[in-house]
Structures are given as structure tokens and as C-alpha cells.
Amino acid sequence: MPYPEGHKLKVRKHIITSAAKAFRTHGVRNISLPYIMKGAGLTHGGFYSHFENKDQLVIEACHFAISDTIELLKKVADKHEDQPKIQSVIEFYLSSVHRDQTEIGCILPALSGEISQLSEEIRNAYTREFKRFLEFITDMAKVDASTGYALVSSMVGTVALARAVSDPKLSDDLLLAGKTQAKLIIASSKG
Amino acid sequence: MPYPEGHKLKVRKHIITSAAKAFRTHGVRNISLPYIMKGAGLTHGGFYSHFENKDQLVIEACHFAISDTIELLKKVADKHEDQPKIQSVIEFYLSSVHRDQTEIGCILPALSGEISQLSEEIRNAYTREFKRFLEFITDMAKVDASTGYALVSSMVGTVALARAVSDPKLSDDLLLAGKTQAKLIIASSKG
DNA sequence: GTTAAAATATTATAATCATCATATTAACTG
DNA sequence: CAGTTAATATGATGATTATAATATTTTAAC
């Protein structure tokens, strides 16, 4: 067989990486397959020898993006040993760095509004990935499920809004208030 | 002059109403001008005699949608005299009714993810309308600005996620946790 | 009724998209 | 190096889009 062992798998991975990056920054519907393929160093024609259709790619990209974010947050948590891990994670998630670096940021705020309008398959995938993220945060914060829901909703909503508004001061203030709030949520659940 | 007095203004209002309804349900980019015009009982050709372009319509639709939501929430608040107004508002905003009736629901969760990818003009308009909503909630809850930020971020994030996930139980639980959380935010700000 | 301006509809344009068919290239095997 | 075939590129299709130009309809005023 031509092409080295695992070549196609590697290319497939490149496409997923390019897609995840694009989706995180521009959403799903505004990103074209030609654009994604170009980001992977390819032309658009070969796409369908790798994926059944665009939906399938969205599903895989969501999975990759959440795995990527969870890994990143784990690293962030391990970096600061002087405070509880969840503290570091929240401070990063609600930082201006995370708000601004959408390309490598959490995909949940980026797609939260759009998902409800996409195919059932994509919604199911998003739900699966959301649950994964939810579990990660809930475990790390050592809180009950309900508190975990509130915490993640608040985090996702804050980042989405902080990214949306064009007033830099307001955006910063949203992040700050979100951080204060998140700490309060955790503290009050332990009281 | 042909056509009755104020005819064009009335039609213009119809277009904005149709657009706001469509945007709240399907976002901005996935909705076409022909679709909006059909919703107003017209064909697409006449659009440009009413608006400069699609962006202009988005801006006006956002303004209308937020006004509409604020009015609705005021009515909801006035309905229940047995509890603080903010309580009623939060209970409605985080209800399954509001989650499911996207057509007449708050536009903030629907567009929160998409806005950052749209034109500067639209972002500015969204920011203006967001501030208007923020002020409305903050005043009604009688909390300081920072608490208002946290409260609205939590509300918007919760509804966006509750609309996004395809698991009905999870969606309900998100709303429930959001309500509990919102009340906590307000209570703690007064302590 | 006729007219004329305003409002709306029809049609056109050029771009972009997802998807598909076909042609070309790359690289392992012998 | 030649042959085979997987991987990729090129090009096509048909749909949809925002926008614009032109044609038609509507209705108030005469």
C-alpha cells in the first residue's frame, strides 16, 4: 500500500485539529470545509475520503476540543500547588487570556447559542462533551451535582458574554464578577 | 402620496418583528433575508428600500428584542405580588417555558456565542442592548453592579446551555440549579 | 376613472457553500 | 525502475446567499 503506515490517520487528525480551531473561533456554520481543509494543508476535494460529511467532522472536533481543554486545565491546576486546583482552573477559565485566545479556548461558550439549531446528532455530541466537562469541574471542585451545574453555567455564560461585548471595561468586569461568584458558589456549597 | 399614512413604518416594524423572531430562534447567520421577508408577508426584493443592509436590520432587531423581553419580564414581575419582583423574573427566565419558547424569549443566550464573530457595528449594538438588560435586572434585584454582572451571566449561560443540550433531564436540572444559584447570589449580596 | 409616485415583486448577479466525479499525484512493492 | 493503488487535487453541480436593477402593482389625489 502506498503512503506510510498511519499516514491517513495523521492527516485525519490534522483536519480535526484545524476544524476544532476554526469552530472555536468562528462557530460551526460560518466555517466552510474549504477553509478547514486549507488549515490542514489540503484542498477541499479530499474531505469526503476522510469524513462522511460536515456533521461528522463537527462531532469529532467537539470531542477533540473538550479533551484538549480538559488537558489544558489539568496542566493549569498542577502548576499552582499553593491553592486548591479548582481555584486555579476558575482563575484561568475566567481570565482575559482565555477570553481572548479563542483558538485554543473552551468550545462550550463558542457554540452554546448555535448548537440548538444544528442537527440532532451534533446536539447529542455536544451534550456528551458538555457532560464530560461538567464531571471534570464537579469532581475537581468537590461539589455536588447541582452546584456543579450552577458553576459551569456561570463559567460558560460569563466567558460567552465577555467575548461578545465590545466594551473592554465591561468585558473585564464580567470576568471579575464571574470569578468572585464562582468562588462564592464553591464556598457556599461546603458551608 | 400613495399608500396610507405610516404604511411604510408599519411594514418596517413587521420586518423587524419577523427578524427578531427568526434571530432569537436560529441565530443571525443562519437566517436569510428572503426568509425574514417571507415572515413579514413580503418578498425579498423590497428589503433594501427599508434597510441599508442586513447588519442594520440585525441592530434594530436586537434593540426590539431586548425591549420586548424587558416588557415581558415587567409584566411577569407585576403578576405575582406575593414575592419580590426579581424573584418572579428569575423564576420565569429560568423556566422551561422560557427555554422552549425561543421565538419570544431573550435574545442574549441565542446570540452570545455568535456575536463575537459579527461586525463591529453589530457587536456595539449587542453591547448596548446587553447593558440595558443588565441595568434592568440589577435595578430590580437591588444589587450592586458586580452582583448584577454575575447574576445576568449566570442566567444567560444557564438558558443557553439548557437550550443546547439534548438531554431533557439535564436541561431541567440546569435550570433548577440556575434558579437556586440566582437566589443565592442575591441573598449573599444583601448579607 | 386617470395619473403618478411610492411600495413591492420579479428577475439578475456574483459569490460561496456542501457535496460529488474525475483526474492526478505520491510512494510502497516487486 | 515500473506498476499499482491509496491519497489528494481539480473541477463540476446545484443550492443558497446578499445585494442590485428593473418591472409591476397599489392607492391617494385629482
mmCIF file of N, CA, C and O (backbone and C1' of nucleotides) in Angstrom, chain B residues 1-4 32-34 44 48 54, chain D residues 17-21 25-29:
data_model
loop_
_atom_site.group_PDB
_atom_site.id
_atom_site.type_symbol
_atom_site.label_atom_id
_atom_site.label_comp_id
_atom_site.label_asym_id
_atom_site.label_seq_id
_atom_site.Cartn_x
_atom_site.Cartn_y
_atom_site.Cartn_z
ATOM 1 N N MET B 1 -49.646 61.418 -1.941
ATOM 2 C CA MET B 1 -48.745 60.249 -1.871
ATOM 3 C C MET B 1 -49.529 58.948 -1.735
ATOM 4 O O MET B 1 -50.529 58.902 -1.012
ATOM 5 N N PRO B 2 -49.111 57.933 -2.433
ATOM 6 C CA PRO B 2 -49.816 56.658 -2.388
ATOM 7 C C PRO B 2 -49.577 55.958 -1.059
ATOM 8 O O PRO B 2 -48.681 56.314 -0.319
ATOM 9 N N TYR B 3 -50.330 54.937 -0.810
ATOM 10 C CA TYR B 3 -50.261 54.145 0.433
ATOM 11 C C TYR B 3 -50.615 55.017 1.643
ATOM 12 O O TYR B 3 -50.198 56.177 1.723
ATOM 13 N N PRO B 4 -51.341 54.465 2.579
ATOM 14 C CA PRO B 4 -51.816 55.252 3.722
ATOM 15 C C PRO B 4 -50.668 55.800 4.562
ATOM 16 O O PRO B 4 -49.559 55.259 4.549
ATOM 17 N N SER B 32 -31.794 33.836 6.445
ATOM 18 C CA SER B 32 -31.630 34.607 5.210
ATOM 19 C C SER B 32 -32.650 35.739 5.135
ATOM 20 O O SER B 32 -33.719 35.675 5.749
ATOM 21 N N LEU B 33 -32.291 36.754 4.377
ATOM 22 C CA LEU B 33 -33.221 37.866 4.176
ATOM 23 C C LEU B 33 -34.517 37.401 3.520
ATOM 24 O O LEU B 33 -35.596 37.828 3.942
ATOM 25 N N PRO B 34 -34.460 36.540 2.511
ATOM 26 C CA PRO B 34 -35.720 36.041 1.947
ATOM 27 C C PRO B 34 -36.630 35.409 3.004
ATOM 28 O O PRO B 34 -37.843 35.627 3.003
ATOM 29 N N HIS B 44 -38.377 39.164 -1.019
ATOM 30 C CA HIS B 44 -37.088 39.690 -0.568
ATOM 31 C C HIS B 44 -36.655 40.977 -1.263
ATOM 32 O O HIS B 44 -35.842 41.719 -0.731
ATOM 33 N N TYR B 48 -34.265 46.325 0.536
ATOM 34 C CA TYR B 48 -33.313 47.433 0.557
ATOM 35 C C TYR B 48 -33.953 48.812 0.449
ATOM 36 O O TYR B 48 -33.266 49.823 0.473
ATOM 37 N N LYS B 54 -28.185 43.990 5.796
ATOM 38 C CA LYS B 54 -28.602 43.025 6.814
ATOM 39 C C LYS B 54 -28.123 43.436 8.213
ATOM 40 O O LYS B 54 -28.852 43.288 9.192
ATOM 41 P P DT D 17 -30.782 30.735 1.904
ATOM 42 O "O5'" DT D 17 -29.804 31.979 1.788
ATOM 43 C "C5'" DT D 17 -28.489 31.903 2.376
ATOM 44 C "C4'" DT D 17 -27.596 32.954 1.779
ATOM 45 C "C3'" DT D 17 -28.237 34.324 1.685
ATOM 46 O "O3'" DT D 17 -28.033 35.021 2.905
ATOM 47 C "C1'" DT D 17 -26.943 33.788 -0.274
ATOM 48 P P DA D 18 -28.835 36.352 3.199
ATOM 49 O "O5'" DA D 18 -27.928 37.453 2.495
ATOM 50 C "C5'" DA D 18 -26.598 37.662 2.941
ATOM 51 C "C4'" DA D 18 -25.940 38.722 2.089
ATOM 52 C "C3'" DA D 18 -26.617 40.092 2.162
ATOM 53 O "O3'" DA D 18 -25.617 41.102 2.129
ATOM 54 C "C1'" DA D 18 -26.723 39.264 -0.076
ATOM 55 P P DT D 19 -26.048 42.604 2.322
ATOM 56 O "O5'" DT D 19 -26.310 43.047 0.819
ATOM 57 C "C5'" DT D 19 -25.241 42.979 -0.118
ATOM 58 C "C4'" DT D 19 -25.743 43.205 -1.512
ATOM 59 C "C3'" DT D 19 -26.535 44.501 -1.736
ATOM 60 O "O3'" DT D 19 -25.750 45.381 -2.501
ATOM 61 C "C1'" DT D 19 -27.416 42.657 -2.956
ATOM 62 P P DA D 20 -26.276 46.858 -2.867
ATOM 63 O "O5'" DA D 20 -26.849 46.649 -4.341
ATOM 64 C "C5'" DA D 20 -26.024 46.036 -5.320
ATOM 65 C "C4'" DA D 20 -26.766 45.951 -6.635
ATOM 66 C "C3'" DA D 20 -27.560 47.211 -7.002
ATOM 67 O "O3'" DA D 20 -27.292 47.528 -8.360
ATOM 68 C "C1'" DA D 20 -28.972 45.316 -7.070
ATOM 69 P P DA D 21 -27.789 48.932 -8.974
ATOM 70 O "O5'" DA D 21 -28.639 48.432 -10.229
ATOM 71 C "C5'" DA D 21 -28.364 47.157 -10.789
ATOM 72 C "C4'" DA D 21 -29.428 46.797 -11.809
ATOM 73 C "C3'" DA D 21 -30.210 47.972 -12.399
ATOM 74 O "O3'" DA D 21 -30.459 47.705 -13.772
ATOM 75 C "C1'" DA D 21 -31.702 46.518 -11.276
ATOM 76 P P DT D 25 -48.875 43.497 -12.576
ATOM 77 O "O5'" DT D 25 -49.355 44.152 -11.189
ATOM 78 C "C5'" DT D 25 -48.946 43.528 -9.982
ATOM 79 C "C4'" DT D 25 -48.957 44.549 -8.871
ATOM 80 C "C3'" DT D 25 -50.343 45.118 -8.557
ATOM 81 O "O3'" DT D 25 -50.641 44.787 -7.223
ATOM 82 C "C1'" DT D 25 -48.682 46.807 -8.588
ATOM 83 P P DT D 26 -52.143 44.787 -6.734
ATOM 84 O "O5'" DT D 26 -52.208 46.074 -5.806
ATOM 85 C "C5'" DT D 26 -51.292 46.189 -4.716
ATOM 86 C "C4'" DT D 26 -51.155 47.639 -4.313
ATOM 87 C "C3'" DT D 26 -52.478 48.343 -4.017
ATOM 88 O "O3'" DT D 26 -52.493 48.654 -2.632
ATOM 89 C "C1'" DT D 26 -51.008 49.711 -5.299
ATOM 90 P P DT D 27 -53.872 48.912 -1.883
ATOM 91 O "O5'" DT D 27 -53.984 50.497 -1.958
ATOM 92 C "C5'" DT D 27 -52.957 51.292 -1.368
ATOM 93 C "C4'" DT D 27 -53.091 52.718 -1.826
ATOM 94 C "C3'" DT D 27 -54.523 53.277 -1.788
ATOM 95 O "O3'" DT D 27 -54.474 54.595 -1.318
ATOM 96 C "C1'" DT D 27 -53.585 53.677 -3.876
ATOM 97 P P DA D 28 -55.355 54.997 -0.040
ATOM 98 O "O5'" DA D 28 -55.009 56.543 0.104
ATOM 99 C "C5'" DA D 28 -53.650 56.918 0.303
ATOM 100 C "C4'" DA D 28 -53.317 58.158 -0.514
ATOM 101 C "C3'" DA D 28 -54.340 59.288 -0.412
ATOM 102 O "O3'" DA D 28 -53.637 60.525 -0.319
ATOM 103 C "C1'" DA D 28 -54.075 58.667 -2.685
ATOM 104 P P DA D 29 -54.419 61.897 -0.134
ATOM 105 O "O5'" DA D 29 -54.411 62.502 -1.605
ATOM 106 C "C5'" DA D 29 -53.165 62.798 -2.234
ATOM 107 C "C4'" DA D 29 -53.411 63.398 -3.602
ATOM 108 C "C3'" DA D 29 -54.480 64.502 -3.634
ATOM 109 O "O3'" DA D 29 -54.035 65.553 -4.486
ATOM 110 C "C1'" DA D 29 -55.056 62.805 -5.171
#
